[in-house]
XYZ file of C-alpha atoms in Angstrom:
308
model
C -33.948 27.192 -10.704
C -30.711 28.799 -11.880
C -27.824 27.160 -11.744
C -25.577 28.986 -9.405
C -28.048 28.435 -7.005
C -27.170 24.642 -6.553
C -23.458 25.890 -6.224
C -23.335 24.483 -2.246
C -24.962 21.125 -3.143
C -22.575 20.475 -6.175
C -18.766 19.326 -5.830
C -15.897 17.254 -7.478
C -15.027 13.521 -6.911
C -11.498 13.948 -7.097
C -10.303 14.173 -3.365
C -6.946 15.034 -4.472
C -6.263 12.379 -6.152
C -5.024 15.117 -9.204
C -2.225 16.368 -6.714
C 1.626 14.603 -7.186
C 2.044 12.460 -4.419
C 5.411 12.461 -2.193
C 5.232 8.684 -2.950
C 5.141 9.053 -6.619
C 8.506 11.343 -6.926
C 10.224 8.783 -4.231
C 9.432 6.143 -6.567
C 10.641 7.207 -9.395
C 14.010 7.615 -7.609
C 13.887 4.473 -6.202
C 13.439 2.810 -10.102
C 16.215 4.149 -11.122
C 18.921 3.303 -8.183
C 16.795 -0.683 -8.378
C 17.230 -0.619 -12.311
C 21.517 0.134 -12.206
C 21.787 -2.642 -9.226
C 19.941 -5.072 -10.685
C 22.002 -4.845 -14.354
C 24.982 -5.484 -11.759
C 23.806 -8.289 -9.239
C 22.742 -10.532 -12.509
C 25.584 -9.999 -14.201
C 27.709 -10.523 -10.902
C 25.681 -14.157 -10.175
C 26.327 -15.354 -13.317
C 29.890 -14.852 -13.555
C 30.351 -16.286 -10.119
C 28.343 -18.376 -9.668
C 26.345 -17.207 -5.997
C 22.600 -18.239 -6.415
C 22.009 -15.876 -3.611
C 23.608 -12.867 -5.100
C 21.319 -14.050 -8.209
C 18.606 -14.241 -6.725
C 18.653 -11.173 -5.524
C 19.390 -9.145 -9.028
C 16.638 -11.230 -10.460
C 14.597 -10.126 -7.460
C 15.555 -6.274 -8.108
C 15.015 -7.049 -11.524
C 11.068 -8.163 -11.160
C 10.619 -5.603 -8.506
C 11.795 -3.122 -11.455
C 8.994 -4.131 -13.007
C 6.802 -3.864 -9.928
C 8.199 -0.479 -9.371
C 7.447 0.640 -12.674
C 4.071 -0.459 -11.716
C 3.659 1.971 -8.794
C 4.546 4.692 -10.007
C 1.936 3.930 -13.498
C -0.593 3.612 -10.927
C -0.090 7.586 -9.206
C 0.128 9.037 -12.772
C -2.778 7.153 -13.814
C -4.903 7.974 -10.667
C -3.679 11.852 -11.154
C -4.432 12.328 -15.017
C -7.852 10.494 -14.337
C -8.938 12.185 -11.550
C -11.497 14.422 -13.196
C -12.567 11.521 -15.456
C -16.778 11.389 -14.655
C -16.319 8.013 -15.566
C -14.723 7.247 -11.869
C -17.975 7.445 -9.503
C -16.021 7.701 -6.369
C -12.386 9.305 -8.277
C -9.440 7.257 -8.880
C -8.470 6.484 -4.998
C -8.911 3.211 -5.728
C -6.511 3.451 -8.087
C -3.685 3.353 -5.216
C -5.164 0.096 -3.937
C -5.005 -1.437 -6.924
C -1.615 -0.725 -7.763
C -1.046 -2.082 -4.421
C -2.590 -5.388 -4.908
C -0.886 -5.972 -8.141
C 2.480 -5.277 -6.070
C 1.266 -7.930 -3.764
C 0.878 -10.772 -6.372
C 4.097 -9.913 -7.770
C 5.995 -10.129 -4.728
C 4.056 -13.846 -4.013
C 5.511 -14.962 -7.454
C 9.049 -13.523 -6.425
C 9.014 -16.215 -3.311
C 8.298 -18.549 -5.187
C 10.334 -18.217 -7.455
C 13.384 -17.517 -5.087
C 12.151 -20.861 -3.260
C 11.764 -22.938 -6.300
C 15.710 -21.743 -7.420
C 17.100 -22.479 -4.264
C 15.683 -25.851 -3.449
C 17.319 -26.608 -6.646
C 20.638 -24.869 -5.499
C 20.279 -27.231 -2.237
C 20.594 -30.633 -4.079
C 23.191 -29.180 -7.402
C 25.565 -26.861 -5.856
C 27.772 -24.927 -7.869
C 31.245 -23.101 -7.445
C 30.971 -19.576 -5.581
C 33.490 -17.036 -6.548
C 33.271 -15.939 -3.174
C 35.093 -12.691 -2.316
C 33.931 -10.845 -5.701
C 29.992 -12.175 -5.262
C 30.384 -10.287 -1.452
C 31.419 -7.412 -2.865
C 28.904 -7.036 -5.068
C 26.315 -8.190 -2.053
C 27.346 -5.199 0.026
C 26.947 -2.755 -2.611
C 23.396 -4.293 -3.262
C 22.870 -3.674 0.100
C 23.301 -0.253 0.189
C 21.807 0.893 -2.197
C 18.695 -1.497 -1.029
C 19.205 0.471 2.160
C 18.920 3.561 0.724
C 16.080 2.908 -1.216
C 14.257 1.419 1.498
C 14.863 4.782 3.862
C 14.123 6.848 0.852
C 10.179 5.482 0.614
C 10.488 4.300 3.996
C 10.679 7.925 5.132
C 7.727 9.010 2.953
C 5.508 5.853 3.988
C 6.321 6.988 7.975
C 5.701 10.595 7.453
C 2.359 9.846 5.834
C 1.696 7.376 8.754
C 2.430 9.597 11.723
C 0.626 12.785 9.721
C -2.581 10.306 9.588
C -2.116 9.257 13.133
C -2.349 13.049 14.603
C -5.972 12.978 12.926
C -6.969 9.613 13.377
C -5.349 6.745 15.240
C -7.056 4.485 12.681
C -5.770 5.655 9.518
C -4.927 3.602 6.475
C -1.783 3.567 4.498
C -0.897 4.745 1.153
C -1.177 0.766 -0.370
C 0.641 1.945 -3.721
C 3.654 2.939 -1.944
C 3.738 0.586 0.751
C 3.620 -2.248 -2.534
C 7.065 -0.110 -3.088
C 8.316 -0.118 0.169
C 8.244 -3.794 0.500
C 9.644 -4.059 -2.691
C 12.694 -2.593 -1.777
C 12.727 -3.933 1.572
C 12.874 -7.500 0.446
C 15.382 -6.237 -2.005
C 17.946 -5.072 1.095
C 16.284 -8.554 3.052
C 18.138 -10.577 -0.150
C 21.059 -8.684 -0.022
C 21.613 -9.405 3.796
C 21.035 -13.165 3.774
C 23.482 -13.001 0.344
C 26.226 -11.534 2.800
C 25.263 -13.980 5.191
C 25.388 -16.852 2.927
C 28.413 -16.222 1.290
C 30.718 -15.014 4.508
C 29.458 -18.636 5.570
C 30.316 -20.065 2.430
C 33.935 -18.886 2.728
C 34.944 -18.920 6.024
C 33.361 -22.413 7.096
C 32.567 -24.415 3.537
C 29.145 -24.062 4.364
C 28.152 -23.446 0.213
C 24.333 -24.991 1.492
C 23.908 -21.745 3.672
C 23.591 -19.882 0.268
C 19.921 -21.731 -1.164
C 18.997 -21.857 3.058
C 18.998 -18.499 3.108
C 17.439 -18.239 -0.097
C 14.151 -19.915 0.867
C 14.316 -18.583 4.672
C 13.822 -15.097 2.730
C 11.363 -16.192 0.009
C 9.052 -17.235 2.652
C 9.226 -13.858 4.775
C 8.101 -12.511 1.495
C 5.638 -14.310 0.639
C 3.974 -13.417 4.706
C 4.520 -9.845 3.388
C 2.573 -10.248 0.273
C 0.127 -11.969 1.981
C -0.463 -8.649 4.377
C -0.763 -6.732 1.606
C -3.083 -8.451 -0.331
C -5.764 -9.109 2.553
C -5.354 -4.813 2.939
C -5.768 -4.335 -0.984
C -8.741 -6.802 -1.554
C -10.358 -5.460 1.343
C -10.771 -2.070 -0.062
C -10.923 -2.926 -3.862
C -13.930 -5.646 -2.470
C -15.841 -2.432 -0.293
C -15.222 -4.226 2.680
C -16.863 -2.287 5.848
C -14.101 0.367 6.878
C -12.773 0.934 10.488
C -14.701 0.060 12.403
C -13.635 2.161 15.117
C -14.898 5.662 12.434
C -18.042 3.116 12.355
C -18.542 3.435 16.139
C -17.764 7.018 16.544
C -19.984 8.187 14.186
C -22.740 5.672 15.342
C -22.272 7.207 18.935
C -21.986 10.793 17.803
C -25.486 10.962 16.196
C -27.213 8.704 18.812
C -25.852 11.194 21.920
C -28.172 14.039 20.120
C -30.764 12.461 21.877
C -33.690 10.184 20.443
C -31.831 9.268 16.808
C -30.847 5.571 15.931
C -28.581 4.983 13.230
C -30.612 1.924 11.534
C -28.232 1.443 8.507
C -24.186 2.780 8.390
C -22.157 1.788 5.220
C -18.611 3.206 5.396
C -15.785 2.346 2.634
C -12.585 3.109 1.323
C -12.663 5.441 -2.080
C -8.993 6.026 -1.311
C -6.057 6.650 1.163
C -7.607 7.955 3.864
C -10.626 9.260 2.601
C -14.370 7.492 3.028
C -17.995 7.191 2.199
C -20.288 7.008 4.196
C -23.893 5.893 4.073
C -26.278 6.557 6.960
C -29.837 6.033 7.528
C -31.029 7.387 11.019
C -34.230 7.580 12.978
C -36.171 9.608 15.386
C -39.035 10.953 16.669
C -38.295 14.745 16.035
C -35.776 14.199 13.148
C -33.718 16.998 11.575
C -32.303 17.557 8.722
C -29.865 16.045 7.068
C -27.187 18.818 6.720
C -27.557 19.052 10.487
C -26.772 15.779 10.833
C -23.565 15.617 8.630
C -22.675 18.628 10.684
C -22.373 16.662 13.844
C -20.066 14.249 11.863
C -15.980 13.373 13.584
C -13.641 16.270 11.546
C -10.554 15.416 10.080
C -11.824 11.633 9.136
C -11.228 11.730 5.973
C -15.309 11.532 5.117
C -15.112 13.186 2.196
C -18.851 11.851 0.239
C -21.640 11.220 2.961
C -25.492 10.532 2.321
C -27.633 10.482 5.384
C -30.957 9.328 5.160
C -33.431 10.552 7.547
C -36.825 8.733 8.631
C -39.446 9.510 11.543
C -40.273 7.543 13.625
C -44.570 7.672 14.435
């Protein structure tokens, strides 16, 4: 047999995962507005003393690191995307990235919890009108961040949503996203804190607000994690695709679909497992014909059994 002759049978695994990402180049500028704010806000806690305007540098600070993270995790998928060594490509690769976000994000509650309980019960002196300052330019450049992959995360979303209602996010940069978004979340409740602080004495509002936003971060990570795991553990994917493609095949006329695996291999894009049976079966590349377009199915093996 030669081999051009298996030319229509034969493709890549990498699904596109060798392409730069919007995400990836958003990230990137994202690290380096986080990395100049953070150098500030710690420097700016310390010297006057606002455990909320800490908090939240030490907060930029780790999500530095998380950032940093991200955007490994898009160059790694890219460079690796031809590697033979990835069955399914590097898709997973997002999800992953993703996950790790997540658990960093859980130890950045608790951590901001665990400071300000200890805030709560030993107060300090707040050099309040230089620590707001400071606050309000963490918050906008928090803000900005948060629009910059904010933007990117929505366009992907509403792109995804034209094709299928049921689409599933980039996890990498979401991971980013919230990042950033608990980032401006700190900075607001610092404002907060500290306006309260100085207008009405109120110095306990400060470590309040501190855990009040640790644990709305640590619901966040928990979202994100239960999304990760669920693809990095194969978990049966949408199950709406699931029906659709069940009651695509079955409408043909006598075919059952007996068996149907479906799973992430990356944003957007799944395999798909099928075993059907009929009386008068057909062939499998008829069959994967009659498949939903524009799902993202992107590696699908149907099986195909008669029934006597």
């Amino acid at each position: 047999m030669h081999t051009q002759s298996l030319d229509p049978w034969e493709h890549d695994h990498t699904f596109g995962q060798e392409n730069v990402k919007s995400g990836e180049k958003r990230t990137w500028i994202v690290i380096a507005l986080t990395g100049v704010m953070m150098v500030v806000e710690v420097l700016a806690g310390m010297l006057f003393g606002s455990m909320a305007l800490l908090a939240d540098g030490l907060h930029m600070a780790s999500h530095a690191v998380a950032l940093g993270i991200s955007a490994f995790a898009y160059i790694y998928a890219r460079r690796h995307a031809a590697d033979d060594r990835f069955t399914f490509g590097t898709g997973k690769v997002n999800s992953l990235g993703g996950f790790t976000g997540a658990i960093l994000l859980a130890g950045f509650a608790f951590y901001m919890a665990y400071e300000s309980v200890v805030r709560l019960f030993n107060p300090v002196e707040i050099a309040f009108n230089n620590a707001i300052y400071v606050a309000i330019i963490g918050l906008i450049v928090n803000g900005a961040s948060a629009v910059i992959l904010g933007r990117g995360h929505g366009d992907e979303a509403h792109h995804h949503e034209q094709e299928d209602s049921s689409h599933q996010h980039d996890h990498n940069l979401r991971s980013a996203y919230l990042h950033v978004l608990a980032d401006a979340l700190t900075s607001l409740t610092a404002i907060f804190a500290l306006f309260a602080g100085k207008l009405f004495g109120a110095v306990w509002m400060d470590p309040v607000m501190g855990i009040a936003g640790s644990l709305l971060v640590a619901n966040w990570s928990r979202e994100l994690l239960k999304q990760t795991s669920a693809v990095l553990l194969d978990h049966q994917a949408d199950e709406h695709l699931s029906e659709e493609i069940t009651q695509t095949i079955e409408e043909l006329g006598d075919e059952r679909v007996v068996d149907l695996h479906l799973w992430s291999i990356g944003p957007n894009f799944y395999n798909a497992n099928i075993a059907v049976v009929a009386h008068e079966p057909k062939s499998p590349k008829f069959y994967k014909a009659q498949l939903p377009p524009n799902k993202g199915l992107v590696h699908t093996t149907i099986e195909v059994h008669r029934c006597e």
